[in-house]
XYZ file of N, CA, C and O in Angstrom:
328
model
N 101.943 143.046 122.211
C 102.043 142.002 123.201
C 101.311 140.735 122.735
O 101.792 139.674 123.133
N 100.121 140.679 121.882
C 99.517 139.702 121.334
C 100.235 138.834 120.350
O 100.070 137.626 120.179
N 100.960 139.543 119.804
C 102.200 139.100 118.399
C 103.096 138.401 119.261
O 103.639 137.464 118.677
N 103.444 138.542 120.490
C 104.088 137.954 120.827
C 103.938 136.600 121.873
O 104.626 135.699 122.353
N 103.009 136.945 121.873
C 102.077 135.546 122.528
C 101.563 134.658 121.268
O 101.644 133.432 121.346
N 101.235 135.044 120.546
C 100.269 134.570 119.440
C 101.056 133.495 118.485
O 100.918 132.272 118.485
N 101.929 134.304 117.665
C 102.831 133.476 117.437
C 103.729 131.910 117.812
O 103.778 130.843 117.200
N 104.324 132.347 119.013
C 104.439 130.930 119.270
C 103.498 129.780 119.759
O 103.797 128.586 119.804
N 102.074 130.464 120.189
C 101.227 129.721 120.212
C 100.151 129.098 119.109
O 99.147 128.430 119.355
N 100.694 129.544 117.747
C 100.465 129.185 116.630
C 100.915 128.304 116.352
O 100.288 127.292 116.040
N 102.488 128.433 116.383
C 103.436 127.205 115.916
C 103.033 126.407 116.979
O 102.877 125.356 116.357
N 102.739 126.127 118.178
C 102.797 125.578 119.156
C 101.390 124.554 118.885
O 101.632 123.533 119.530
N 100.756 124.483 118.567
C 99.171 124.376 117.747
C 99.189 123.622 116.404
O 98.564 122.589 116.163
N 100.092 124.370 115.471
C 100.559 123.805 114.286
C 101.043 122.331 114.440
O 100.496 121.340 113.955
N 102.336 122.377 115.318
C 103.235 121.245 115.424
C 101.929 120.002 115.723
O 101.566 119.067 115.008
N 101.424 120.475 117.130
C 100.985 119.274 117.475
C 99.618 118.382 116.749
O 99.129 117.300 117.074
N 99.265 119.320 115.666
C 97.870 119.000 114.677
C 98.409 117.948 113.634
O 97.832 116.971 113.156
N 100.250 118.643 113.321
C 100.838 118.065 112.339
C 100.930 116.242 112.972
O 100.212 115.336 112.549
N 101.699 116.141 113.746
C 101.986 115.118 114.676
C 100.566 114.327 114.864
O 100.490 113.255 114.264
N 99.933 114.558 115.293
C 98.891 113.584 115.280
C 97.472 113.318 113.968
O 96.311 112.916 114.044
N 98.330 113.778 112.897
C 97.886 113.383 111.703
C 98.480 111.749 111.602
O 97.614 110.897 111.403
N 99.683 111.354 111.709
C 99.784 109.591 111.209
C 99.367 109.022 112.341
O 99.681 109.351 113.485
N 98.245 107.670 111.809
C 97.996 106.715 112.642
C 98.685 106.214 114.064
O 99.715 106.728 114.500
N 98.258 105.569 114.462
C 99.277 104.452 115.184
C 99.497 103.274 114.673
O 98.608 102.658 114.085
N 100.682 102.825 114.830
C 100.867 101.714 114.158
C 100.585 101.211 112.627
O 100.315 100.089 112.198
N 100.733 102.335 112.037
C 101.299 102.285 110.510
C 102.781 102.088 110.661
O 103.603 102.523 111.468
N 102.871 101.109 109.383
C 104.694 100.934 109.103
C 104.935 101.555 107.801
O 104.295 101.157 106.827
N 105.865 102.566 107.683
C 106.189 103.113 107.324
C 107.205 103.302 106.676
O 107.322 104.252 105.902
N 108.243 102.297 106.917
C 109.496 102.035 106.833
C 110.005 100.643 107.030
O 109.093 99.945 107.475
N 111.460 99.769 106.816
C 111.778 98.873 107.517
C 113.672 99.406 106.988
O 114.141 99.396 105.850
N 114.103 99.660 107.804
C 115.936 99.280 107.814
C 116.107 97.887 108.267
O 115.806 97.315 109.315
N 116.693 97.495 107.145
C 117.380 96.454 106.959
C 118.975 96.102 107.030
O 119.722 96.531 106.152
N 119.597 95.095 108.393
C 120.656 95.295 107.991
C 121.479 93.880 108.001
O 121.931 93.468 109.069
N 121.667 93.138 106.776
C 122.103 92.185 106.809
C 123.707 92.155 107.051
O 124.625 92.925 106.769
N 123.608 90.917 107.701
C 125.139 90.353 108.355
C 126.020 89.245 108.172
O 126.809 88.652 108.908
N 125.622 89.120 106.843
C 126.580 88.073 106.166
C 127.568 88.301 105.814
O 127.949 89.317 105.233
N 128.581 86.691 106.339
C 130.154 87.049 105.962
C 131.144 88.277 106.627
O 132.311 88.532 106.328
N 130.140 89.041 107.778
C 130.477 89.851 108.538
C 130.695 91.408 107.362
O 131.494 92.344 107.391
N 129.923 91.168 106.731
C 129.725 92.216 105.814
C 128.565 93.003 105.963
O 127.497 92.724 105.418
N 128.750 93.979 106.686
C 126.905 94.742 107.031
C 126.597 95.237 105.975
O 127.509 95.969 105.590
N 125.485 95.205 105.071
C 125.153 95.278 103.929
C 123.880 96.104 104.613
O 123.232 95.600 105.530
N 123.543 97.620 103.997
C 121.956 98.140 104.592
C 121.682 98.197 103.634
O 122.387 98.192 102.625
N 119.858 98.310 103.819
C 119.065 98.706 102.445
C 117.752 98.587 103.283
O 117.494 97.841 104.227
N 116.744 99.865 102.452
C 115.442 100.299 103.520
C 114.469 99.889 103.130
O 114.077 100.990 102.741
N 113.486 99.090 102.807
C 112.069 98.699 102.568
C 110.755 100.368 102.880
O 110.453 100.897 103.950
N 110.244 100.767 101.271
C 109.938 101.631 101.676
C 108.418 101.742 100.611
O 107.524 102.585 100.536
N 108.685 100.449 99.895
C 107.301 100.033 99.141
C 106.280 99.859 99.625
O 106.345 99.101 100.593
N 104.775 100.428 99.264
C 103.759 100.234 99.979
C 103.471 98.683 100.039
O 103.170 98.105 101.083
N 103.604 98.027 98.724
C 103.438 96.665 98.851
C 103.726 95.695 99.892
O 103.101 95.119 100.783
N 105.317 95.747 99.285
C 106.605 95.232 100.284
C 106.106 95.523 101.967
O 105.782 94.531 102.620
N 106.070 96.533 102.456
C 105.532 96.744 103.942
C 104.236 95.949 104.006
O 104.020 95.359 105.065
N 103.278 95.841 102.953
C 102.220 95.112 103.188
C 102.262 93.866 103.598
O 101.658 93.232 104.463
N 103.488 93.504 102.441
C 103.393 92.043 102.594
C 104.088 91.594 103.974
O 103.719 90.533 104.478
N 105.072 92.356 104.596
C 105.585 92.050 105.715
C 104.885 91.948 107.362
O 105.153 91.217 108.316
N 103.659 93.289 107.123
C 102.751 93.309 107.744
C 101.676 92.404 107.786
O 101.133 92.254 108.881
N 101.241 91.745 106.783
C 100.899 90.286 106.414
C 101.031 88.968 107.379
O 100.417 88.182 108.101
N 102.786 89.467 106.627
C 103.331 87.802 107.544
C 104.012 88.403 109.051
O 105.025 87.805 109.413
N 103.623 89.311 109.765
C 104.005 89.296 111.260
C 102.339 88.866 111.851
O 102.281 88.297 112.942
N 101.352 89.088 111.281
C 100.246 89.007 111.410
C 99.736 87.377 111.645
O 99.159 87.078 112.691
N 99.970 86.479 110.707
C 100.463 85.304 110.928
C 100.972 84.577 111.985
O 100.788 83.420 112.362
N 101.828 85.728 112.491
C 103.028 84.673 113.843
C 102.267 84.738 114.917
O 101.438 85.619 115.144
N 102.559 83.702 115.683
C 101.545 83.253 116.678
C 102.864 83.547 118.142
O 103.763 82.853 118.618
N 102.248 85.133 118.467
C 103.699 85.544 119.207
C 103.241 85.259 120.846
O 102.076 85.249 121.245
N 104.470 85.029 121.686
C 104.061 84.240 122.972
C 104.551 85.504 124.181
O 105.626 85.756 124.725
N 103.572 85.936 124.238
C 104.531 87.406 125.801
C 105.883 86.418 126.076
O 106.214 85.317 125.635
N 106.328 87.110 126.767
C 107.063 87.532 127.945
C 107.999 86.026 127.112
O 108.919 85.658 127.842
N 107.906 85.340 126.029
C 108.961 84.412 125.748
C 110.438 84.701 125.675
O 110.830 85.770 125.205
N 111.167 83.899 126.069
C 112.494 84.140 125.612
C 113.135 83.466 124.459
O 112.761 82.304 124.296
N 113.978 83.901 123.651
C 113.376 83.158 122.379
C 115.523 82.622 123.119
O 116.392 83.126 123.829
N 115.286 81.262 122.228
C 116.791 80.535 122.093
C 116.913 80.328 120.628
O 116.167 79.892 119.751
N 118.356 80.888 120.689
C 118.888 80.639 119.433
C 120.657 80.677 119.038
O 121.608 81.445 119.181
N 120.318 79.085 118.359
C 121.735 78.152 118.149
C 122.832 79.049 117.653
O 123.938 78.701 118.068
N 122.829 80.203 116.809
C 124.078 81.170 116.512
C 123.011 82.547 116.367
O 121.794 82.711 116.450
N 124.144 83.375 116.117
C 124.356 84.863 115.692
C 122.904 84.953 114.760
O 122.525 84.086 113.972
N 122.337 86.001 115.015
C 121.635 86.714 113.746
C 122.449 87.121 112.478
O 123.519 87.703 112.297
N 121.439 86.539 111.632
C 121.879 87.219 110.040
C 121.163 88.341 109.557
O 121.764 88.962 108.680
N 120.114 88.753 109.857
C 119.437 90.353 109.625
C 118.601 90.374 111.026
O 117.955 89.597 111.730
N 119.185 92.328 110.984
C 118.772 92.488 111.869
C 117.812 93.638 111.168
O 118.168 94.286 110.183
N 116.646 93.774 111.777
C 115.692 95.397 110.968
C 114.819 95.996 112.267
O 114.493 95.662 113.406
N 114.661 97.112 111.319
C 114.006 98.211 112.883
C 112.832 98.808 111.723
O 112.888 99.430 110.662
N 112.171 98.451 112.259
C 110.618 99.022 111.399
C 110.341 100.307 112.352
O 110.629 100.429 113.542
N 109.624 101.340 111.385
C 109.299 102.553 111.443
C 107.851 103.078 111.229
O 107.615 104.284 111.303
């Protein structure tokens, strides 16, 4: 009866030790998906550098809550950081 308690309360233990090993708010990733010429072109940013440097320059921007941003046409890349 212990084997059977035990067990999934192992894995159950495991998972969540695993999971809160990465930070918060580490980037980790960036998908990239450009939209030129109506040609979706992807490609993933996965260099420690490269993320540095991007993390860099968001660091820089002087971001305003609750703004709504206006803008004259369509996006040309769109990315989802990870």
């Amino acid at each position: 009866m212990r084997r059977i308690i035990g067990i999934p309360l192992l894995l159950i233990i495991m998972f969540l030790v695993a999971c809160s090993e990465q930070s918060k708010g580490e980037l980790t990733r960036i998908d990239v998906i450009s939209l030129f010429e109506e040609k979706n072109i992807e490609y993933h940013i996965q260099l420690e550098e490269e993320l540095t440097l991007v993390e860099n320059a968001f660091q820089k921007v002087n971001w305003q809550p609750n703004a709504e941003p206006k803008m004259s046409k369509e996006p040309d890349v769109e990315a989802v950081f990870f």
